[in-house]
């Protein structure tokens, strides 16, 4: 599935509300919607200018809705779903995040750390609508870059 608009992405992210991730014996399940907001907020605090990194943290749970099962497959589906809309960097970050064999640069390590911290962080991360402008800006920039004259 390829998301074609920010509205489709927002709808999918709203659908994550109340959905729990797969239970893991090492950690309790978390609400995917809340976890995505906390992850993105942590990335915004740590890297306020890096909108693509923040959005990668926000969109990473959509793969769980598109492909319930193996975490690597979920990441693949999430990455491919947002690639055309949000660009190659967001695609690469989401795609490589669960792969422990992937060469981890500073961005990938920061994303992984925020995802882990977002599981237990106890703060108000705002609402999904707070991210619409950032998503619109990234989608507009990506559509301009991919446009054919």
GROMACS .gro file of N, CA and C in nm:
model
  447
    1UNK      N    1   0.084  -0.118   0.000
    1UNK     CA    2   0.000   0.000   0.000
    1UNK      C    3   0.088   0.124   0.000
    2UNK      N    4   0.058   0.216  -0.087
    2UNK     CA    5   0.131   0.342  -0.093
    2UNK      C    6   0.037   0.455  -0.052
    3UNK      N    7   0.077   0.530   0.047
    3UNK     CA    8  -0.004   0.643   0.092
    3UNK      C    9   0.018   0.760  -0.004
    4UNK      N   10  -0.089   0.820  -0.049
    4UNK     CA   11  -0.081   0.925  -0.151
    4UNK      C   12  -0.105   1.065  -0.097
    5UNK      N   13  -0.148   1.076   0.027
    5UNK     CA   14  -0.174   1.208   0.082
    5UNK      C   15  -0.148   1.209   0.232
    6UNK      N   16  -0.127   1.328   0.284
    6UNK     CA   17  -0.110   1.344   0.428
    6UNK      C   18  -0.239   1.303   0.498
    7UNK      N   19  -0.353   1.329   0.436
    7UNK     CA   20  -0.481   1.291   0.495
    7UNK      C   21  -0.489   1.139   0.514
    8UNK      N   22  -0.447   1.062   0.414
    8UNK     CA   23  -0.446   0.915   0.428
    8UNK      C   24  -0.353   0.872   0.541
    9UNK      N   25  -0.236   0.936   0.549
    9UNK     CA   26  -0.141   0.903   0.655
    9UNK      C   27  -0.199   0.937   0.792
   10UNK      N   28  -0.260   1.055   0.803
   10UNK     CA   29  -0.320   1.094   0.931
   10UNK      C   30  -0.430   0.994   0.971
   11UNK      N   31  -0.512   0.953   0.876
   11UNK     CA   32  -0.617   0.856   0.905
   11UNK      C   33  -0.557   0.726   0.958
   12UNK      N   34  -0.449   0.681   0.896
   12UNK     CA   35  -0.384   0.558   0.940
   12UNK      C   36  -0.324   0.575   1.080
   13UNK      N   37  -0.263   0.690   1.104
   13UNK     CA   38  -0.206   0.716   1.237
   13UNK      C   39  -0.316   0.724   1.343
   14UNK      N   40  -0.428   0.784   1.309
   14UNK     CA   41  -0.541   0.786   1.404
   14UNK      C   42  -0.591   0.644   1.432
   15UNK      N   43  -0.586   0.559   1.332
   15UNK     CA   44  -0.630   0.421   1.349
   15UNK      C   45  -0.542   0.346   1.450
   16UNK      N   46  -0.419   0.391   1.467
   16UNK     CA   47  -0.329   0.328   1.564
   16UNK      C   48  -0.376   0.349   1.708
   17UNK      N   49  -0.462   0.448   1.729
   17UNK     CA   50  -0.508   0.479   1.865
   17UNK      C   51  -0.579   0.358   1.924
   18UNK      N   52  -0.535   0.316   2.040
   18UNK     CA   53  -0.595   0.202   2.108
   18UNK      C   54  -0.540   0.067   2.064
   19UNK      N   55  -0.453   0.068   1.963
   19UNK     CA   56  -0.391  -0.057   1.916
   19UNK      C   57  -0.263  -0.080   1.993
   20UNK      N   58  -0.249  -0.198   2.046
   20UNK     CA   59  -0.129  -0.231   2.122
   20UNK      C   60  -0.032  -0.308   2.034
   21UNK      N   61   0.098  -0.288   2.061
   21UNK     CA   62   0.197  -0.367   1.987
   21UNK      C   63   0.195  -0.511   2.038
   22UNK      N   64   0.265  -0.596   1.966
   22UNK     CA   65   0.270  -0.738   2.004
   22UNK      C   66   0.340  -0.752   2.139
   23UNK      N   67   0.287  -0.837   2.226
   23UNK     CA   68   0.352  -0.855   2.356
   23UNK      C   69   0.493  -0.911   2.340
   24UNK      N   70   0.579  -0.862   2.424
   24UNK     CA   71   0.719  -0.904   2.426
   24UNK      C   72   0.748  -0.944   2.570
   25UNK      N   73   0.815  -1.055   2.588
   25UNK     CA   74   0.837  -1.102   2.725
   25UNK      C   75   0.926  -1.007   2.805
   26UNK      N   76   1.004  -0.921   2.736
   26UNK     CA   77   1.093  -0.830   2.806
   26UNK      C   78   1.029  -0.697   2.841
   27UNK      N   79   0.916  -0.663   2.775
   27UNK     CA   80   0.854  -0.534   2.801
   27UNK      C   81   0.704  -0.541   2.776
   28UNK      N   82   0.632  -0.458   2.849
   28UNK     CA   83   0.486  -0.459   2.834
   28UNK      C   84   0.444  -0.393   2.701
   29UNK      N   85   0.326  -0.430   2.650
   29UNK     CA   86   0.279  -0.368   2.526
   29UNK      C   87   0.246  -0.220   2.548
   30UNK      N   88   0.256  -0.142   2.441
   30UNK     CA   89   0.224   0.000   2.448
   30UNK      C   90   0.121   0.034   2.340
   31UNK      N   91   0.045   0.139   2.364
   31UNK     CA   92  -0.047   0.190   2.265
   31UNK      C   93   0.035   0.252   2.152
   32UNK      N   94   0.015   0.204   2.029
   32UNK     CA   95   0.097   0.248   1.916
   32UNK      C   96   0.083   0.397   1.888
   33UNK      N   97  -0.037   0.450   1.904
   33UNK     CA   98  -0.062   0.593   1.879
   33UNK      C   99   0.017   0.679   1.978
   34UNK      N  100   0.002   0.647   2.107
   34UNK     CA  101   0.073   0.723   2.210
   34UNK      C  102   0.224   0.708   2.196
   35UNK      N  103   0.267   0.588   2.166
   35UNK     CA  104   0.411   0.562   2.149
   35UNK      C  105   0.467   0.643   2.033
   36UNK      N  106   0.395   0.650   1.922
   36UNK     CA  107   0.441   0.728   1.807
   36UNK      C  108   0.453   0.876   1.842
   37UNK      N  109   0.355   0.929   1.914
   37UNK     CA  110   0.360   1.070   1.953
   37UNK      C  111   0.476   1.097   2.049
   38UNK      N  112   0.496   1.007   2.145
   38UNK     CA  113   0.608   1.027   2.240
   38UNK      C  114   0.742   1.017   2.169
   39UNK      N  115   0.755   0.920   2.078
   39UNK     CA  116   0.880   0.904   2.004
   39UNK      C  117   0.911   1.030   1.923
   40UNK      N  118   0.812   1.079   1.849
   40UNK     CA  119   0.831   1.199   1.768
   40UNK      C  120   0.863   1.320   1.855
   41UNK      N  121   0.796   1.331   1.970
   41UNK     CA  122   0.822   1.444   2.060
   41UNK      C  123   0.963   1.438   2.117
   42UNK      N  124   1.009   1.319   2.152
   42UNK     CA  125   1.147   1.305   2.201
   42UNK      C  126   1.247   1.345   2.093
   43UNK      N  127   1.221   1.305   1.971
   43UNK     CA  128   1.310   1.342   1.861
   43UNK      C  129   1.305   1.491   1.835
   44UNK      N  130   1.189   1.552   1.849
   44UNK     CA  131   1.176   1.697   1.832
   44UNK      C  132   1.257   1.770   1.938
   45UNK      N  133   1.255   1.719   2.061
   45UNK     CA  134   1.334   1.782   2.168
   45UNK      C  135   1.484   1.769   2.142
   46UNK      N  136   1.525   1.651   2.099
   46UNK     CA  137   1.668   1.626   2.080
   46UNK      C  138   1.724   1.683   1.950
   47UNK      N  139   1.642   1.685   1.846
   47UNK     CA  140   1.685   1.734   1.714
   47UNK      C  141   1.575   1.822   1.655
   48UNK      N  142   1.558   1.942   1.708
   48UNK     CA  143   1.444   2.026   1.666
   48UNK      C  144   1.442   2.062   1.517
   49UNK      N  145   1.555   2.065   1.452
   49UNK     CA  146   1.559   2.103   1.310
   49UNK      C  147   1.543   1.984   1.216
   50UNK      N  148   1.551   1.863   1.268
   50UNK     CA  149   1.549   1.744   1.182
   50UNK      C  150   1.407   1.687   1.171
   51UNK      N  151   1.328   1.749   1.085
   51UNK     CA  152   1.187   1.709   1.069
   51UNK      C  153   1.173   1.568   1.014
   52UNK      N  154   1.260   1.527   0.925
   52UNK     CA  155   1.250   1.392   0.868
   52UNK      C  156   1.273   1.285   0.974
   53UNK      N  157   1.367   1.307   1.063
   53UNK     CA  158   1.392   1.212   1.170
   53UNK      C  159   1.271   1.205   1.264
   54UNK      N  160   1.215   1.321   1.297
   54UNK     CA  161   1.097   1.325   1.383
   54UNK      C  162   0.980   1.249   1.320
   55UNK      N  163   0.958   1.272   1.192
   55UNK     CA  164   0.848   1.206   1.122
   55UNK      C  165   0.872   1.055   1.111
   56UNK      N  166   0.996   1.014   1.095
   56UNK     CA  167   1.027   0.871   1.093
   56UNK      C  168   0.983   0.807   1.225
   57UNK      N  169   1.004   0.875   1.334
   57UNK     CA  170   0.958   0.825   1.464
   57UNK      C  171   0.807   0.823   1.475
   58UNK      N  172   0.742   0.920   1.412
   58UNK     CA  173   0.597   0.928   1.416
   58UNK      C  174   0.531   0.817   1.335
   59UNK      N  175   0.584   0.787   1.217
   59UNK     CA  176   0.515   0.695   1.125
   59UNK      C  177   0.554   0.549   1.143
   60UNK      N  178   0.655   0.519   1.221
   60UNK     CA  179   0.703   0.381   1.230
   60UNK      C  180   0.597   0.281   1.274
   61UNK      N  181   0.493   0.315   1.351
   61UNK     CA  182   0.398   0.211   1.388
   61UNK      C  183   0.294   0.174   1.282
   62UNK      N  184   0.284   0.249   1.172
   62UNK     CA  185   0.179   0.217   1.075
   62UNK      C  186   0.199   0.080   1.011
   63UNK      N  187   0.321   0.033   1.008
   63UNK     CA  188   0.346  -0.100   0.954
   63UNK      C  189   0.275  -0.209   1.031
   64UNK      N  190   0.256  -0.188   1.162
   64UNK     CA  191   0.185  -0.285   1.243
   64UNK      C  192   0.039  -0.301   1.201
   65UNK      N  193  -0.019  -0.194   1.148
   65UNK     CA  194  -0.156  -0.202   1.098
   65UNK      C  195  -0.160  -0.260   0.957
   66UNK      N  196  -0.058  -0.226   0.878
   66UNK     CA  197  -0.054  -0.273   0.740
   66UNK      C  198  -0.012  -0.419   0.731
   67UNK      N  199   0.074  -0.462   0.825
   67UNK     CA  200   0.127  -0.598   0.820
   67UNK      C  201   0.152  -0.648   0.962
   68UNK      N  202   0.048  -0.696   1.030
   68UNK     CA  203   0.071  -0.750   1.164
   68UNK      C  204   0.157  -0.876   1.156
   69UNK      N  205   0.255  -0.885   1.239
   69UNK     CA  206   0.344  -1.001   1.237
   69UNK      C  207   0.486  -0.962   1.265
   70UNK      N  208   0.577  -1.017   1.190
   70UNK     CA  209   0.721  -0.997   1.203
   70UNK      C  210   0.758  -0.849   1.201
   71UNK      N  211   0.833  -0.799   1.302
   71UNK     CA  212   0.870  -0.657   1.307
   71UNK      C  213   0.945  -0.607   1.184
   72UNK      N  214   1.031  -0.688   1.126
   72UNK     CA  215   1.104  -0.645   1.007
   72UNK      C  216   1.008  -0.626   0.889
   73UNK      N  217   0.909  -0.713   0.875
   73UNK     CA  218   0.811  -0.698   0.767
   73UNK      C  219   0.724  -0.576   0.791
   74UNK      N  220   0.689  -0.549   0.916
   74UNK     CA  221   0.609  -0.429   0.947
   74UNK      C  222   0.685  -0.304   0.908
   75UNK      N  223   0.813  -0.301   0.939
   75UNK     CA  224   0.894  -0.184   0.904
   75UNK      C  225   0.902  -0.166   0.753
   76UNK      N  226   0.917  -0.277   0.681
   76UNK     CA  227   0.920  -0.271   0.535
   76UNK      C  228   0.792  -0.209   0.481
   77UNK      N  229   0.678  -0.258   0.530
   77UNK     CA  230   0.549  -0.207   0.482
   77UNK      C  231   0.529  -0.061   0.518
   78UNK      N  232   0.567  -0.023   0.639
   78UNK     CA  233   0.555   0.118   0.678
   78UNK      C  234   0.645   0.205   0.590
   79UNK      N  235   0.768   0.160   0.568
   79UNK     CA  236   0.862   0.238   0.489
   79UNK      C  237   0.814   0.256   0.345
   80UNK      N  238   0.770   0.148   0.284
   80UNK     CA  239   0.722   0.157   0.146
   80UNK      C  240   0.592   0.236   0.136
   81UNK      N  241   0.510   0.232   0.240
   81UNK     CA  242   0.384   0.307   0.238
   81UNK      C  243   0.409   0.458   0.237
   82UNK      N  244   0.513   0.504   0.307
   82UNK     CA  245   0.536   0.649   0.317
   82UNK      C  246   0.642   0.701   0.220
   83UNK      N  247   0.709   0.613   0.148
   83UNK     CA  248   0.821   0.653   0.063
   83UNK      C  249   0.785   0.762  -0.038
   84UNK      N  250   0.682   0.741  -0.116
   84UNK     CA  251   0.644   0.839  -0.219
   84UNK      C  252   0.597   0.970  -0.157
   85UNK      N  253   0.535   0.962  -0.042
   85UNK     CA  254   0.480   1.080   0.023
   85UNK      C  255   0.585   1.161   0.099
   86UNK      N  256   0.672   1.093   0.173
   86UNK     CA  257   0.762   1.162   0.265
   86UNK      C  258   0.910   1.158   0.224
   87UNK      N  259   0.944   1.081   0.124
   87UNK     CA  260   1.079   1.086   0.071
   87UNK      C  261   1.170   0.972   0.113
   88UNK      N  262   1.287   0.974   0.050
   88UNK     CA  263   1.384   0.866   0.066
   88UNK      C  264   1.445   0.859   0.205
   89UNK      N  265   1.470   0.971   0.268
   89UNK     CA  266   1.535   0.964   0.400
   89UNK      C  267   1.441   0.903   0.503
   90UNK      N  268   1.316   0.945   0.504
   90UNK     CA  269   1.219   0.886   0.598
   90UNK      C  270   1.205   0.737   0.567
   91UNK      N  271   1.197   0.704   0.439
   91UNK     CA  272   1.190   0.564   0.398
   91UNK      C  273   1.307   0.484   0.456
   92UNK      N  274   1.429   0.534   0.435
   92UNK     CA  275   1.549   0.461   0.483
   92UNK      C  276   1.548   0.444   0.634
   93UNK      N  277   1.514   0.549   0.707
   93UNK     CA  278   1.515   0.541   0.853
   93UNK      C  279   1.414   0.439   0.904
   94UNK      N  280   1.292   0.444   0.851
   94UNK     CA  281   1.188   0.350   0.896
   94UNK      C  282   1.224   0.208   0.854
   95UNK      N  283   1.275   0.193   0.733
   95UNK     CA  284   1.310   0.062   0.679
   95UNK      C  285   1.423  -0.005   0.759
   96UNK      N  286   1.524   0.073   0.796
   96UNK     CA  287   1.643   0.016   0.861
   96UNK      C  288   1.631   0.007   1.013
   97UNK      N  289   1.534   0.074   1.072
   97UNK     CA  290   1.527   0.083   1.217
   97UNK      C  291   1.530  -0.051   1.290
   98UNK      N  292   1.446  -0.150   1.256
   98UNK     CA  293   1.449  -0.274   1.334
   98UNK      C  294   1.562  -0.369   1.298
   99UNK      N  295   1.635  -0.338   1.193
   99UNK     CA  296   1.740  -0.428   1.146
   99UNK      C  297   1.870  -0.404   1.225
  100UNK      N  298   1.898  -0.495   1.312
  100UNK     CA  299   2.019  -0.483   1.395
  100UNK      C  300   2.145  -0.505   1.313
  101UNK      N  301   2.132  -0.566   1.194
  101UNK     CA  302   2.248  -0.588   1.108
  101UNK      C  303   2.278  -0.466   1.020
  102UNK      N  304   2.187  -0.368   1.017
  102UNK     CA  305   2.208  -0.247   0.937
  102UNK      C  306   2.316  -0.161   1.001
  103UNK      N  307   2.400  -0.102   0.918
  103UNK     CA  308   2.501  -0.009   0.969
  103UNK      C  309   2.428   0.108   1.033
  104UNK      N  310   2.453   0.128   1.160
  104UNK     CA  311   2.380   0.229   1.235
  104UNK      C  312   2.458   0.359   1.242
  105UNK      N  313   2.410   0.459   1.169
  105UNK     CA  314   2.469   0.591   1.179
  105UNK      C  315   2.404   0.663   1.297
  106UNK      N  316   2.444   0.787   1.320
  106UNK     CA  317   2.394   0.864   1.434
  106UNK      C  318   2.242   0.880   1.428
  107UNK      N  319   2.187   0.904   1.309
  107UNK     CA  320   2.042   0.922   1.295
  107UNK      C  321   1.966   0.796   1.334
  108UNK      N  322   2.012   0.684   1.287
  108UNK     CA  323   1.945   0.557   1.317
  108UNK      C  324   1.956   0.523   1.466
  109UNK      N  325   2.070   0.547   1.525
  109UNK     CA  326   2.085   0.523   1.669
  109UNK      C  327   1.994   0.614   1.750
  110UNK      N  328   1.983   0.739   1.708
  110UNK     CA  329   1.896   0.835   1.776
  110UNK      C  330   1.750   0.791   1.765
  111UNK      N  331   1.709   0.746   1.647
  111UNK     CA  332   1.572   0.697   1.627
  111UNK      C  333   1.545   0.576   1.715
  112UNK      N  334   1.635   0.480   1.716
  112UNK     CA  335   1.616   0.360   1.799
  112UNK      C  336   1.606   0.395   1.947
  113UNK      N  337   1.690   0.487   1.991
  113UNK     CA  338   1.689   0.528   2.131
  113UNK      C  339   1.556   0.596   2.166
  114UNK      N  340   1.507   0.682   2.078
  114UNK     CA  341   1.380   0.750   2.104
  114UNK      C  342   1.264   0.650   2.107
  115UNK      N  343   1.268   0.551   2.019
  115UNK     CA  344   1.163   0.449   2.018
  115UNK      C  345   1.161   0.374   2.151
  116UNK      N  346   1.278   0.337   2.200
  116UNK     CA  347   1.285   0.267   2.329
  116UNK      C  348   1.241   0.357   2.443
  117UNK      N  349   1.289   0.480   2.445
  117UNK     CA  350   1.253   0.573   2.552
  117UNK      C  351   1.104   0.606   2.547
  118UNK      N  352   1.049   0.614   2.427
  118UNK     CA  353   0.907   0.644   2.410
  118UNK      C  354   0.816   0.537   2.467
  119UNK      N  355   0.868   0.417   2.486
  119UNK     CA  356   0.787   0.309   2.543
  119UNK      C  357   0.756   0.334   2.690
  120UNK      N  358   0.846   0.403   2.760
  120UNK     CA  359   0.830   0.420   2.904
  120UNK      C  360   0.817   0.565   2.948
  121UNK      N  361   0.845   0.658   2.859
  121UNK     CA  362   0.840   0.799   2.896
  121UNK      C  363   0.698   0.835   2.938
  122UNK      N  364   0.688   0.912   3.045
  122UNK     CA  365   0.557   0.951   3.095
  122UNK      C  366   0.538   1.101   3.086
  123UNK      N  367   0.506   1.151   2.968
  123UNK     CA  368   0.482   1.294   2.952
  123UNK      C  369   0.375   1.314   2.845
  124UNK      N  370   0.317   1.433   2.845
  124UNK     CA  371   0.215   1.466   2.747
  124UNK      C  372   0.286   1.502   2.616
  125UNK      N  373   0.269   1.419   2.515
  125UNK     CA  374   0.336   1.440   2.387
  125UNK      C  375   0.250   1.517   2.288
  126UNK      N  376   0.140   1.571   2.333
  126UNK     CA  377   0.053   1.647   2.244
  126UNK      C  378  -0.043   1.556   2.169
  127UNK      N  379  -0.093   1.608   2.059
  127UNK     CA  380  -0.191   1.535   1.978
  127UNK      C  381  -0.139   1.520   1.837
  128UNK      N  382  -0.194   1.426   1.766
  128UNK     CA  383  -0.150   1.399   1.629
  128UNK      C  384  -0.165   1.521   1.539
  129UNK      N  385  -0.269   1.598   1.558
  129UNK     CA  386  -0.294   1.715   1.473
  129UNK      C  387  -0.177   1.814   1.479
  130UNK      N  388  -0.099   1.812   1.588
  130UNK     CA  389   0.019   1.899   1.600
  130UNK      C  390   0.121   1.870   1.490
  131UNK      N  391   0.117   1.751   1.433
  131UNK     CA  392   0.216   1.708   1.333
  131UNK      C  393   0.171   1.731   1.189
  132UNK      N  394   0.048   1.773   1.169
  132UNK     CA  395  -0.004   1.789   1.033
  132UNK      C  396   0.081   1.886   0.950
  133UNK      N  397   0.119   1.998   1.006
  133UNK     CA  398   0.197   2.097   0.930
  133UNK      C  399   0.333   2.041   0.888
  134UNK      N  400   0.398   1.969   0.979
  134UNK     CA  401   0.527   1.909   0.945
  134UNK      C  402   0.509   1.805   0.834
  135UNK      N  403   0.407   1.723   0.845
  135UNK     CA  404   0.380   1.624   0.742
  135UNK      C  405   0.348   1.691   0.608
  136UNK      N  406   0.269   1.797   0.612
  136UNK     CA  407   0.237   1.872   0.489
  136UNK      C  408   0.363   1.930   0.425
  137UNK      N  409   0.451   1.986   0.507
  137UNK     CA  410   0.575   2.045   0.454
  137UNK      C  411   0.665   1.939   0.390
  138UNK      N  412   0.681   1.826   0.457
  138UNK     CA  413   0.764   1.720   0.400
  138UNK      C  414   0.702   1.664   0.272
  139UNK      N  415   0.572   1.646   0.272
  139UNK     CA  416   0.506   1.594   0.152
  139UNK      C  417   0.518   1.692   0.037
  140UNK      N  418   0.503   1.821   0.064
  140UNK     CA  419   0.515   1.922  -0.041
  140UNK      C  420   0.658   1.927  -0.095
  141UNK      N  421   0.755   1.922  -0.005
  141UNK     CA  422   0.894   1.925  -0.050
  141UNK      C  423   0.927   1.801  -0.131
  142UNK      N  424   0.878   1.686  -0.088
  142UNK     CA  425   0.906   1.563  -0.162
  142UNK      C  426   0.837   1.563  -0.297
  143UNK      N  427   0.717   1.617  -0.306
  143UNK     CA  428   0.647   1.618  -0.436
  143UNK      C  429   0.717   1.712  -0.533
  144UNK      N  430   0.773   1.822  -0.484
  144UNK     CA  431   0.850   1.913  -0.571
  144UNK      C  432   0.977   1.846  -0.621
  145UNK      N  433   1.043   1.772  -0.531
  145UNK     CA  434   1.168   1.707  -0.571
  145UNK      C  435   1.142   1.596  -0.671
  146UNK      N  436   1.028   1.530  -0.660
  146UNK     CA  437   0.997   1.421  -0.751
  146UNK      C  438   0.924   1.464  -0.877
  147UNK      N  439   0.892   1.593  -0.885
  147UNK     CA  440   0.815   1.641  -1.000
  147UNK      C  441   0.899   1.637  -1.127
  148UNK      N  442   0.833   1.609  -1.237
  148UNK     CA  443   0.900   1.607  -1.366
  148UNK      C  444   0.858   1.732  -1.443
  149UNK      N  445   0.952   1.807  -1.492
  149UNK     CA  446   0.919   1.929  -1.568
  149UNK      C  447   0.884   1.895  -1.710
   0.00000   0.00000   0.00000
